[in-house]
CSV table of C-alpha atoms and ligand atoms in Angstrom, one decimal:
chain,number,residue,atom,x,y,z
A,1,MET,CA,6.7,2.7,-8.4
A,2,ALA,CA,10.3,1.8,-9.6
A,3,ASP,CA,10.2,0.0,-12.8
A,4,ASP,CA,11.8,-3.1,-12.2
A,5,LEU,CA,9.4,-3.8,-9.8
A,6,TYR,CA,9.5,-7.6,-11.6
A,7,ALA,CA,12.5,-7.1,-13.7
A,8,THR,CA,16.2,-7.2,-12.0
A,9,PRO,CA,17.8,-9.7,-14.0
A,10,GLU,CA,17.1,-12.3,-10.4
A,11,HIS,CA,13.4,-12.1,-11.1
A,12,ALA,CA,13.8,-13.1,-15.1
A,13,LEU,CA,16.0,-16.3,-13.5
A,14,PHE,CA,13.8,-16.7,-11.8
A,15,ARG,CA,10.7,-16.5,-13.5
A,16,GLU,CA,13.0,-19.0,-16.4
A,17,THR,CA,13.2,-21.6,-13.8
A,18,VAL,CA,8.9,-21.8,-12.9
A,19,ARG,CA,8.3,-21.2,-16.4
A,20,LYS,CA,10.2,-24.1,-17.3
A,21,PHE,CA,8.6,-26.0,-14.4
A,22,THR,CA,5.1,-24.4,-15.4
A,23,GLU,CA,6.1,-25.4,-19.1
A,24,GLU,CA,7.7,-29.2,-18.6
A,25,GLU,CA,5.5,-30.5,-15.8
A,26,LEU,CA,2.0,-29.3,-15.0
A,27,ARG,CA,1.0,-28.0,-18.6
A,28,PRO,CA,1.8,-31.4,-20.1
A,29,ARG,CA,0.1,-32.8,-17.5
A,30,ALA,CA,-3.0,-30.5,-16.9
A,31,ARG,CA,-5.2,-33.1,-18.3
A,32,GLU,CA,-4.3,-35.7,-16.3
A,33,PHE,CA,-4.4,-33.3,-13.8
A,34,ASP,CA,-8.7,-33.1,-13.9
A,35,ARG,CA,-9.0,-36.6,-14.5
A,36,MET,CA,-6.8,-37.2,-10.6
A,37,GLY,CA,-9.3,-34.7,-8.7
A,38,ARG,CA,-6.8,-34.1,-6.6
A,39,ILE,CA,-3.5,-32.3,-6.5
A,40,ASP,CA,-0.4,-34.8,-7.1
A,41,LYS,CA,1.6,-34.6,-4.3
A,42,GLN,CA,4.8,-35.1,-5.6
A,43,LEU,CA,4.4,-32.0,-7.4
A,44,PHE,CA,5.1,-30.2,-4.1
A,45,GLU,CA,8.0,-32.4,-3.4
A,46,ARG,CA,9.3,-31.3,-6.4
A,47,MET,CA,8.6,-27.7,-6.3
A,48,GLY,CA,10.5,-27.7,-3.0
A,49,ASP,CA,13.5,-29.3,-4.7
A,50,LEU,CA,13.5,-25.9,-6.8
A,51,GLY,CA,13.1,-24.0,-4.0
A,52,MET,CA,9.4,-22.7,-4.6
A,53,LEU,CA,7.5,-23.6,-1.7
A,54,GLY,CA,9.1,-20.6,0.9
A,55,LEU,CA,9.8,-17.6,-1.2
A,56,ARG,CA,9.2,-14.9,1.6
A,57,TYR,CA,10.0,-16.8,4.6
A,58,ASP,CA,13.1,-17.0,6.2
A,59,PRO,CA,16.5,-18.7,5.3
A,60,ALA,CA,16.3,-20.4,8.9
A,61,TYR,CA,13.8,-22.2,7.8
A,62,GLY,CA,14.2,-23.2,4.0
A,63,GLY,CA,12.9,-20.0,2.6
A,64,ALA,CA,14.3,-17.8,-0.4
A,65,GLY,CA,14.0,-14.9,2.1
A,66,LEU,CA,13.4,-13.3,-1.0
A,67,ASP,CA,10.0,-9.7,-1.1
A,68,TRP,CA,6.3,-9.7,-2.5
A,69,SER,CA,7.3,-9.2,-6.2
A,70,PHE,CA,8.7,-13.0,-6.2
A,71,THR,CA,6.1,-14.5,-5.5
A,72,ALA,CA,4.5,-12.2,-7.9
A,73,VAL,CA,6.5,-13.8,-10.7
A,74,MET,CA,5.9,-16.9,-9.8
A,75,TYR,CA,2.3,-16.7,-10.1
A,76,GLU,CA,2.3,-15.1,-13.3
A,77,GLU,CA,4.2,-18.0,-14.3
A,78,LEU,CA,2.3,-20.7,-12.4
A,79,GLY,CA,-1.4,-19.1,-13.4
A,80,ARG,CA,-0.3,-20.4,-16.9
A,81,SER,CA,-0.4,-23.6,-15.3
A,82,ASP,CA,-3.4,-24.2,-18.3
A,83,ASN,CA,-5.1,-26.0,-15.1
A,84,ALA,CA,-6.8,-23.1,-12.4
A,85,GLY,CA,-7.5,-26.1,-9.2
A,86,VAL,CA,-3.8,-27.1,-9.9
A,87,THR,CA,-2.7,-23.5,-9.1
A,88,MET,CA,-5.0,-22.8,-6.8
A,89,GLY,CA,-3.7,-26.5,-4.3
A,90,ILE,CA,-0.5,-25.2,-4.7
A,91,SER,CA,-1.3,-21.3,-3.4
A,92,VAL,CA,-3.2,-22.6,-0.5
A,93,HIS,CA,0.2,-24.1,0.5
A,94,THR,CA,2.3,-21.6,-0.7
A,95,ASP,CA,0.5,-17.8,0.6
A,96,MET,CA,-3.2,-19.3,1.6
A,97,ALA,CA,-2.2,-21.7,5.0
A,98,THR,CA,1.0,-20.9,6.1
A,99,PRO,CA,1.7,-17.1,5.9
A,100,SER,CA,0.6,-17.4,10.0
A,101,LEU,CA,2.6,-19.9,11.1
A,102,ALA,CA,5.9,-18.1,9.3
A,103,GLN,CA,4.9,-14.8,11.2
A,104,PHE,CA,2.9,-16.1,14.6
A,105,GLY,CA,4.2,-19.5,15.1
A,106,SER,CA,6.6,-20.4,17.9
A,107,GLU,CA,10.1,-21.6,17.0
A,108,ALA,CA,9.3,-25.1,17.6
A,109,LEU,CA,5.8,-25.0,15.6
A,110,LYS,CA,8.0,-23.5,12.7
A,111,GLN,CA,10.4,-26.5,13.0
A,112,GLN,CA,7.7,-29.0,13.0
A,113,TYR,CA,5.5,-27.6,10.3
A,114,LEU,CA,6.8,-24.7,8.8
A,115,VAL,CA,11.0,-26.5,7.3
A,116,PRO,CA,9.1,-29.4,6.0
A,117,ALA,CA,5.9,-27.4,4.5
A,118,ILE,CA,9.2,-25.4,2.5
A,119,ALA,CA,10.8,-28.1,2.1
A,120,GLY,CA,7.9,-29.9,0.7
A,121,ASP,CA,7.4,-32.9,2.5
A,122,MET,CA,4.4,-32.2,3.8
A,123,VAL,CA,1.3,-30.5,2.7
A,124,SER,CA,-0.8,-27.7,4.4
A,125,ALA,CA,-4.6,-26.6,4.2
A,126,ILE,CA,-6.1,-23.4,4.8
A,127,ALA,CA,-9.8,-24.0,7.2
A,128,VAL,CA,-11.6,-21.1,8.3
A,129,THR,CA,-15.1,-21.5,5.9
A,130,GLU,CA,-18.2,-23.8,7.8
A,131,PRO,CA,-20.9,-25.4,6.0
A,132,ASP,CA,-22.5,-22.1,7.9
A,133,ALA,CA,-20.3,-19.3,7.6
A,134,GLY,CA,-18.7,-18.8,4.7
A,135,SER,CA,-18.4,-14.7,4.5
A,136,ASP,CA,-19.4,-14.4,8.6
A,137,VAL,CA,-15.7,-15.8,9.0
A,138,ALA,CA,-16.5,-14.8,13.1
A,139,GLY,CA,-19.8,-16.7,13.1
A,140,ILE,CA,-18.1,-20.0,12.3
A,141,ARG,CA,-18.6,-22.5,15.5
A,142,THR,CA,-16.1,-25.5,15.1
A,143,ARG,CA,-15.1,-24.9,18.4
A,144,ALA,CA,-11.6,-25.7,20.6
A,145,VAL,CA,-11.7,-27.5,24.3
A,146,ARG,CA,-9.0,-26.6,26.4
A,147,ASP,CA,-8.2,-29.9,28.6
A,148,GLY,CA,-5.2,-29.9,29.8
A,149,ASP,CA,-2.9,-28.8,27.9
A,150,GLU,CA,-4.4,-30.2,24.8
A,151,TRP,CA,-7.4,-28.9,22.4
A,152,VAL,CA,-10.2,-31.0,21.6
A,153,ILE,CA,-11.9,-29.9,18.7
A,154,ASN,CA,-15.4,-30.4,17.7
A,155,GLY,CA,-17.3,-29.3,14.5
A,156,SER,CA,-17.2,-29.3,10.4
A,157,LYS,CA,-15.5,-26.9,7.9
A,158,ILE,CA,-16.2,-27.2,4.5
A,159,TYR,CA,-15.3,-26.3,0.7
A,160,ILE,CA,-11.8,-26.6,2.0
A,161,THR,CA,-9.4,-27.2,-0.9
A,162,ASN,CA,-6.5,-29.4,-0.2
A,163,ALA,CA,-9.1,-31.4,1.9
A,164,ALA,CA,-7.4,-35.1,0.7
A,165,THR,CA,-4.1,-34.2,0.5
A,166,ALA,CA,-3.4,-32.2,3.6
A,167,ASP,CA,-1.1,-33.5,5.9
A,168,TRP,CA,-2.2,-30.6,8.7
A,169,LEU,CA,-4.6,-27.9,8.2
A,170,CYS,CA,-4.2,-24.1,10.0
A,171,LEU,CA,-7.7,-24.5,11.4
A,172,LEU,CA,-9.5,-20.9,12.4
A,173,ALA,CA,-11.6,-22.2,15.8
A,174,VAL,CA,-13.5,-20.4,18.5
A,175,THR,CA,-11.5,-21.0,21.7
A,176,ASP,CA,-13.7,-18.1,23.8
A,177,PRO,CA,-17.3,-18.3,22.5
A,178,ASP,CA,-17.9,-15.3,25.3
A,179,ALA,CA,-15.0,-13.0,23.7
A,180,GLY,CA,-15.8,-11.4,20.5
A,181,TYR,CA,-13.1,-11.1,18.1
A,182,GLY,CA,-11.2,-11.9,20.6
A,183,GLY,CA,-12.0,-16.2,21.2
A,184,PHE,CA,-10.9,-17.8,17.9
A,185,SER,CA,-7.8,-19.0,17.7
A,186,GLN,CA,-5.1,-20.2,14.5
A,187,ILE,CA,-4.3,-24.2,15.4
A,188,ILE,CA,-2.2,-26.8,13.0
A,189,VAL,CA,-4.2,-30.3,13.2
A,190,GLU,CA,-2.2,-32.7,11.3
A,191,THR,CA,-5.0,-34.7,9.3
A,192,ASP,CA,-4.5,-38.3,10.7
A,193,THR,CA,-4.9,-37.6,13.8
A,194,PRO,CA,-7.9,-39.7,15.4
A,195,GLY,CA,-11.4,-38.1,14.7
A,196,PHE,CA,-10.6,-36.1,11.9
A,197,ARG,CA,-12.2,-37.4,8.8
A,198,TYR,CA,-12.6,-35.6,5.1
A,199,GLN,CA,-15.3,-36.2,2.5
A,200,LEU,CA,-14.6,-34.9,-1.3
A,201,LEU,CA,-16.7,-32.9,-2.7
A,202,ASP,CA,-18.2,-32.3,-6.8
A,203,LYS,CA,-17.6,-29.6,-8.4
A,204,ILE,CA,-18.3,-27.4,-11.3
A,205,GLY,CA,-14.4,-26.3,-12.1
A,206,HIS,CA,-11.7,-26.2,-10.7
A,207,TRP,CA,-11.4,-30.5,-11.4
A,208,GLY,CA,-7.5,-30.0,-10.5
A,209,SER,CA,-7.9,-29.7,-7.2
A,210,ASP,CA,-9.8,-31.5,-3.5
A,211,THR,CA,-11.9,-29.3,-2.5
A,212,GLY,CA,-13.9,-31.2,0.9
A,213,GLN,CA,-16.0,-31.0,3.4
A,214,LEU,CA,-13.9,-32.3,7.0
A,215,PHE,CA,-15.6,-33.3,10.4
A,216,PHE,CA,-14.0,-33.3,13.6
A,217,GLU,CA,-14.8,-35.0,16.7
A,218,ASP,CA,-13.6,-34.9,19.2
A,219,VAL,CA,-9.8,-34.2,17.8
A,220,ARG,CA,-7.4,-33.9,20.4
A,221,VAL,CA,-4.0,-31.3,19.6
A,222,PRO,CA,-1.3,-29.4,22.0
A,223,LEU,CA,-2.3,-26.5,22.9
A,224,ALA,CA,1.3,-26.1,22.1
A,225,ASN,CA,0.0,-26.5,18.5
A,226,THR,CA,-1.3,-22.7,18.3
A,227,ILE,CA,-0.8,-20.6,16.1
A,228,GLY,CA,0.7,-17.2,18.0
A,229,GLU,CA,-1.2,-16.3,20.6
A,230,VAL,CA,-4.6,-17.3,21.8
A,231,GLY,CA,-7.6,-15.4,21.1
A,232,ARG,CA,-5.8,-13.4,18.0
A,233,GLY,CA,-6.3,-16.1,15.7
A,234,PHE,CA,-9.3,-14.1,14.2
A,235,GLN,CA,-6.8,-10.4,13.6
A,236,GLN,CA,-4.1,-13.1,12.3
A,237,GLN,CA,-6.1,-15.0,9.5
A,238,MET,CA,-7.8,-11.4,8.7
A,239,MET,CA,-3.5,-10.4,7.5
A,240,GLN,CA,-3.3,-14.2,6.0
A,241,PHE,CA,-6.4,-13.4,3.7
A,242,GLN,CA,-4.0,-10.6,2.4
A,243,ASP,CA,-1.7,-13.0,0.5
A,244,GLU,CA,-4.6,-15.1,-0.1
A,245,ARG,CA,-6.2,-12.8,-2.0
A,246,LEU,CA,-3.2,-11.1,-4.1
A,247,VAL,CA,-1.9,-14.5,-5.2
A,248,ALA,CA,-5.7,-15.3,-6.4
A,249,CYS,CA,-5.2,-11.8,-8.5
A,250,VAL,CA,-2.1,-12.8,-9.7
A,251,SER,CA,-2.9,-16.2,-10.7
A,252,THR,CA,-5.7,-15.4,-12.3
A,253,ILE,CA,-4.8,-12.7,-14.2
A,254,ALA,CA,-2.5,-14.7,-16.1
A,255,ALA,CA,-4.3,-17.4,-16.6
A,256,SER,CA,-6.8,-15.0,-18.6
A,257,GLN,CA,-3.9,-13.6,-20.3
A,258,GLU,CA,-3.4,-16.7,-21.3
A,259,LEU,CA,-6.9,-17.5,-22.5
A,260,TRP,CA,-6.5,-14.4,-24.4
A,261,ARG,CA,-3.5,-15.2,-26.3
A,262,GLU,CA,-4.9,-18.3,-27.4
A,263,THR,CA,-8.2,-17.2,-27.9
A,264,ARG,CA,-6.6,-14.6,-30.8
A,265,ARG,CA,-4.9,-17.8,-32.5
A,266,TRP,CA,-8.4,-19.4,-32.4
A,267,ALA,CA,-9.7,-16.1,-34.3
A,268,GLU,CA,-6.8,-16.4,-36.6
A,269,GLN,CA,-7.3,-19.9,-38.3
A,270,ARG,CA,-10.8,-19.5,-37.8
A,271,VAL,CA,-12.6,-19.1,-40.9
A,272,LEU,CA,-16.2,-17.7,-42.0
A,273,PHE,CA,-18.3,-16.0,-44.4
A,274,GLY,CA,-14.6,-16.0,-46.3
A,275,ARG,CA,-12.8,-14.3,-43.8
A,276,PRO,CA,-11.1,-14.9,-40.3
A,277,LEU,CA,-12.5,-14.3,-37.4
A,278,SER,CA,-9.8,-12.1,-36.0
A,279,LYS,CA,-10.8,-9.5,-38.9
A,280,MET,CA,-14.8,-9.0,-37.9
A,281,GLN,CA,-14.0,-5.4,-36.8
A,282,ASN,CA,-16.8,-7.1,-33.6
A,283,THR,CA,-13.8,-9.2,-32.8
A,284,GLN,CA,-11.0,-7.0,-33.3
A,285,PHE,CA,-12.7,-4.7,-30.2
A,286,VAL,CA,-14.0,-7.1,-27.8
A,287,MET,CA,-10.3,-8.7,-28.1
A,288,VAL,CA,-8.9,-4.6,-27.1
A,289,GLU,CA,-11.3,-4.0,-25.0
A,290,LEU,CA,-10.4,-7.0,-22.9
A,291,TRP,CA,-6.7,-6.4,-22.8
A,292,THR,CA,-7.6,-2.7,-21.8
A,293,GLN,CA,-8.6,-4.3,-19.1
A,294,LEU,CA,-6.6,-7.0,-18.5
A,295,ALA,CA,-4.0,-4.2,-18.0
A,296,ALA,CA,-4.9,-2.1,-16.2
A,297,ALA,CA,-5.4,-5.2,-13.6
A,298,ARG,CA,-2.1,-6.0,-14.0
A,299,GLU,CA,-0.9,-2.3,-12.7
A,300,LEU,CA,-3.7,-2.7,-9.4
A,301,ILE,CA,-1.7,-5.9,-8.7
A,302,ARG,CA,1.5,-4.1,-9.3
A,303,ALA,CA,1.0,-1.4,-7.2
A,304,CYS,CA,-0.5,-3.5,-4.4
A,305,VAL,CA,2.9,-5.4,-4.9
A,306,ALA,CA,5.0,-2.2,-4.2
A,307,GLU,CA,3.6,-1.8,-1.2
A,308,ARG,CA,3.3,-5.3,0.2
A,309,VAL,CA,7.6,-4.9,-0.9
A,310,ALA,CA,6.9,-1.7,0.9
A,311,GLY,CA,5.6,-2.9,4.0
A,312,ALA,CA,3.0,-1.2,3.6
A,313,ASP,CA,-1.0,-2.2,4.8
A,314,ALA,CA,-2.0,-3.2,1.2
A,315,THR,CA,-5.7,-4.3,2.4
A,316,GLU,CA,-7.4,-1.5,1.3
A,317,LYS,CA,-6.0,-1.7,-2.3
A,318,ILE,CA,-5.7,-5.7,-2.4
A,319,SER,CA,-9.1,-5.3,-2.1
A,320,MET,CA,-10.1,-3.9,-4.9
A,321,ALA,CA,-7.7,-6.0,-6.6
A,322,LYS,CA,-8.9,-8.8,-5.4
A,323,LEU,CA,-12.9,-7.3,-6.7
A,324,PHE,CA,-11.8,-5.8,-10.3
A,325,CYS,CA,-8.7,-8.6,-11.3
A,326,CYS,CA,-11.4,-11.9,-10.6
A,327,ARG,CA,-14.2,-9.9,-12.7
A,328,VAL,CA,-11.9,-8.7,-15.1
A,329,SER,CA,-10.9,-12.5,-15.7
A,330,ARG,CA,-15.2,-13.1,-15.8
A,331,GLN,CA,-15.8,-10.9,-18.9
A,332,VAL,CA,-12.7,-12.6,-20.6
A,333,ALA,CA,-13.8,-16.2,-20.0
A,334,ASP,CA,-17.3,-14.6,-21.0
A,335,ALA,CA,-16.0,-12.9,-24.8
A,336,CYS,CA,-13.4,-15.8,-24.7
A,337,ILE,CA,-16.0,-18.4,-24.7
A,338,GLN,CA,-18.6,-16.5,-27.3
A,339,LEU,CA,-15.9,-16.4,-29.7
A,340,HIS,CA,-15.5,-20.1,-29.8
A,341,GLY,CA,-18.9,-20.4,-30.8
A,342,GLY,CA,-19.8,-24.4,-30.4
A,343,TYR,CA,-16.3,-25.2,-29.2
A,344,GLY,CA,-16.0,-22.8,-26.2
A,345,TYR,CA,-18.8,-25.0,-25.0
A,346,MET,CA,-17.2,-28.5,-25.4
A,347,LYS,CA,-15.2,-29.7,-21.8
A,348,GLU,CA,-12.3,-29.9,-23.6
A,349,SER,CA,-11.6,-25.8,-24.9
A,350,ALA,CA,-10.1,-23.5,-22.8
A,351,ALA,CA,-12.0,-20.8,-23.1
A,352,GLY,CA,-15.0,-23.5,-21.3
A,353,ARG,CA,-13.1,-24.6,-18.7
A,354,ALA,CA,-12.3,-20.9,-18.0
A,355,PHE,CA,-15.6,-20.4,-17.9
A,356,VAL,CA,-16.0,-21.8,-15.1
A,357,ASP,CA,-13.0,-22.2,-13.5
A,358,SER,CA,-13.1,-18.3,-13.4
A,359,ARG,CA,-16.3,-18.0,-11.6
A,360,LEU,CA,-15.0,-19.2,-8.3
A,361,GLY,CA,-12.3,-15.6,-8.0
A,362,SER,CA,-15.3,-13.9,-7.0
A,363,ILE,CA,-16.6,-16.3,-4.5
A,364,GLY,CA,-13.8,-18.2,-2.4
A,365,GLY,CA,-11.1,-16.3,-0.1
A,366,GLY,CA,-13.4,-12.9,0.1
A,367,SER,CA,-16.6,-12.5,-2.4
A,368,ASP,CA,-17.3,-9.7,-4.0
A,369,GLU,CA,-19.8,-8.7,-1.3
A,370,THR,CA,-16.8,-8.8,1.2
A,371,MET,CA,-15.0,-6.6,-1.1
A,372,LEU,CA,-17.3,-4.4,-1.8
A,373,HIS,CA,-18.5,-4.3,2.1
A,374,TYR,CA,-15.1,-3.9,3.1
A,375,LEU,CA,-14.3,-0.7,0.5
A,376,ALA,CA,-17.4,0.9,1.1
A,377,LYS,CA,-16.6,1.6,4.7
A,378,GLN,CA,-13.1,1.9,3.7
A,379,LEU,CA,-14.8,5.1,2.1
A,380,GLY,CA,-17.3,5.8,5.2
A,381,PHE,CA,-20.4,5.1,4.0
B,401,FAD,C1,-13.8,-24.2,-4.4
B,401,FAD,C2,-13.5,-23.7,-3.4
B,401,FAD,C3,-12.6,-23.8,-2.9
B,401,FAD,C4,-12.4,-23.2,-1.4
B,401,FAD,N1,-11.1,-23.3,-0.9
B,401,FAD,C5,-11.7,-22.8,0.3
B,401,FAD,C6,-10.3,-23.1,1.0
B,401,FAD,O1,-9.3,-23.4,0.9
B,401,FAD,N2,-10.3,-22.9,2.7
B,401,FAD,C7,-11.9,-22.4,2.7
B,401,FAD,O2,-11.6,-21.8,4.4
B,401,FAD,N3,-12.0,-21.8,2.2
B,401,FAD,C8,-12.4,-22.0,1.1
B,401,FAD,N4,-13.6,-21.3,-0.2
B,401,FAD,C9,-15.3,-21.7,0.2
B,401,FAD,C10,-14.9,-19.9,0.5
B,401,FAD,O3,-13.9,-18.8,0.9
B,401,FAD,C11,-16.3,-19.7,0.0
B,401,FAD,O4,-17.5,-19.9,0.2
B,401,FAD,C12,-16.9,-17.8,0.5
B,401,FAD,O5,-15.6,-17.0,1.1
B,401,FAD,C13,-18.2,-17.8,0.7
B,401,FAD,O6,-18.6,-18.4,2.1
B,401,FAD,P1,-20.0,-19.3,1.6
B,401,FAD,O7,-19.8,-19.9,0.6
B,401,FAD,O8,-19.9,-19.4,3.1
B,401,FAD,O9,-21.3,-18.2,1.1
B,401,FAD,P2,-22.5,-16.8,2.2
B,401,FAD,O10,-21.2,-15.8,3.4
B,401,FAD,O11,-22.9,-17.8,2.9
B,401,FAD,O12,-22.7,-16.1,1.0
B,401,FAD,C14,-23.7,-16.2,-0.1
B,401,FAD,C15,-23.3,-14.6,-0.4
B,401,FAD,O13,-23.9,-13.1,0.3
B,401,FAD,C16,-22.9,-12.9,-0.3
B,401,FAD,N5,-22.5,-11.5,0.8
B,401,FAD,C17,-21.4,-11.7,1.6
B,401,FAD,N6,-21.2,-10.9,2.8
B,401,FAD,C18,-22.2,-9.7,2.2
B,401,FAD,C19,-22.5,-8.7,1.9
B,401,FAD,N7,-21.9,-7.9,3.7
B,401,FAD,N8,-24.4,-7.9,2.2
B,401,FAD,C20,-24.6,-8.4,0.9
B,401,FAD,N9,-24.3,-10.0,0.3
B,401,FAD,C21,-23.5,-10.8,0.8
B,401,FAD,C22,-21.9,-13.0,-1.4
B,401,FAD,O14,-21.4,-12.4,-2.0
B,401,FAD,C23,-22.9,-14.6,-1.4
B,401,FAD,O15,-22.7,-13.9,-3.0
B,401,FAD,C24,-13.9,-22.7,-0.8
B,401,FAD,C25,-15.4,-22.2,-2.0
B,401,FAD,C26,-15.0,-22.8,-3.2
B,401,FAD,C27,-16.0,-23.0,-4.1
């Protein structure tokens, strides 16, 4: 693995841009974003201007044509936004809802939806999970039925990030219930289409993002809005999940490192029994354990990024990373809240927020058990 995977002068320059954006435009507004309860659409316009929304996409559509190592740099910095919900809303747009369109979409679809997504003029969401099917993706029931040159869509999706903000959805729907894994399609649905509505959900964490339930009642979209081939949606979505999971690993570990540093500062200042908390051996051992876990997580992420940069299928490593990194981030949050004592339990404390925010990692985008199930099969069990 090349030592300079993310450390060329180009990476350093790009890191500086994202860091400045994070420090000046995200962190100072972090609690304001929580109160808003939805992501500020203007952030996307700003990020579009900064060239941050299409890092790996073709310059012909406004992308930067860079490899995965730049995505890693971006989310190492955005993970420090002090608002996991905002980071999540951004990553849904850049790496969860748009990869299939960029890879499989027709020229017309890319012009209509990818170009404005990269520019920050349109925001996207990924709509897979349903009230009766999450981990079991093949169990979804939202149905798209062909009528002439249109799809007529009926059904419901739940826990969808950017529900209130998105201009379009990358929707996974059943297009042929008798075709097994060949019976799903990815379809772009504009959120101002008649018959579509959403309802926001009240979450225990990730307050800065808008998560909602989506309803489709005879929603008509052109057949031409199908991403790639009709019937290939399940396979395309499984590929799209790989970017989603790796971005989640990078940003969650970056957030955990930030929390670790904040906890160290706290422990150095907090005095009890006549000495700083940081001078107690238990504190030092806990912090060292966490730092070691974080270092291991970073190395695993790095191995995944190296595979992506080399164009290899990184599914197995990404599944391990998703499992490991999300667990490490929960462990860090739990230990850091403990070291903060009562203050850690306050909503205003970073440790308290991380405790609920980090909990999502092991559930969303493929739960721990989904990763374990896949890896058990890979290991021949
Ligand atoms: C804040 C938030 C944002 C989200 N954003 C989006 C989004 O933008 N788009 C989207 O499509 N979805 C989104 N989701 C949904 C998320 O991806 C699902 O919640 C997740 O996939 C789990 O599905 P489920 O909730 O239906 O749980 P279930 O699938 O019902 O799982 C229930 C339990 O069973 C476990 N389980 C799963 N497989 C196995 C197995 N093989 N063996 C044993 N146990 C198993 C699960 O891990 C879990 O513990 C979001 C969720 C949340 C909470």
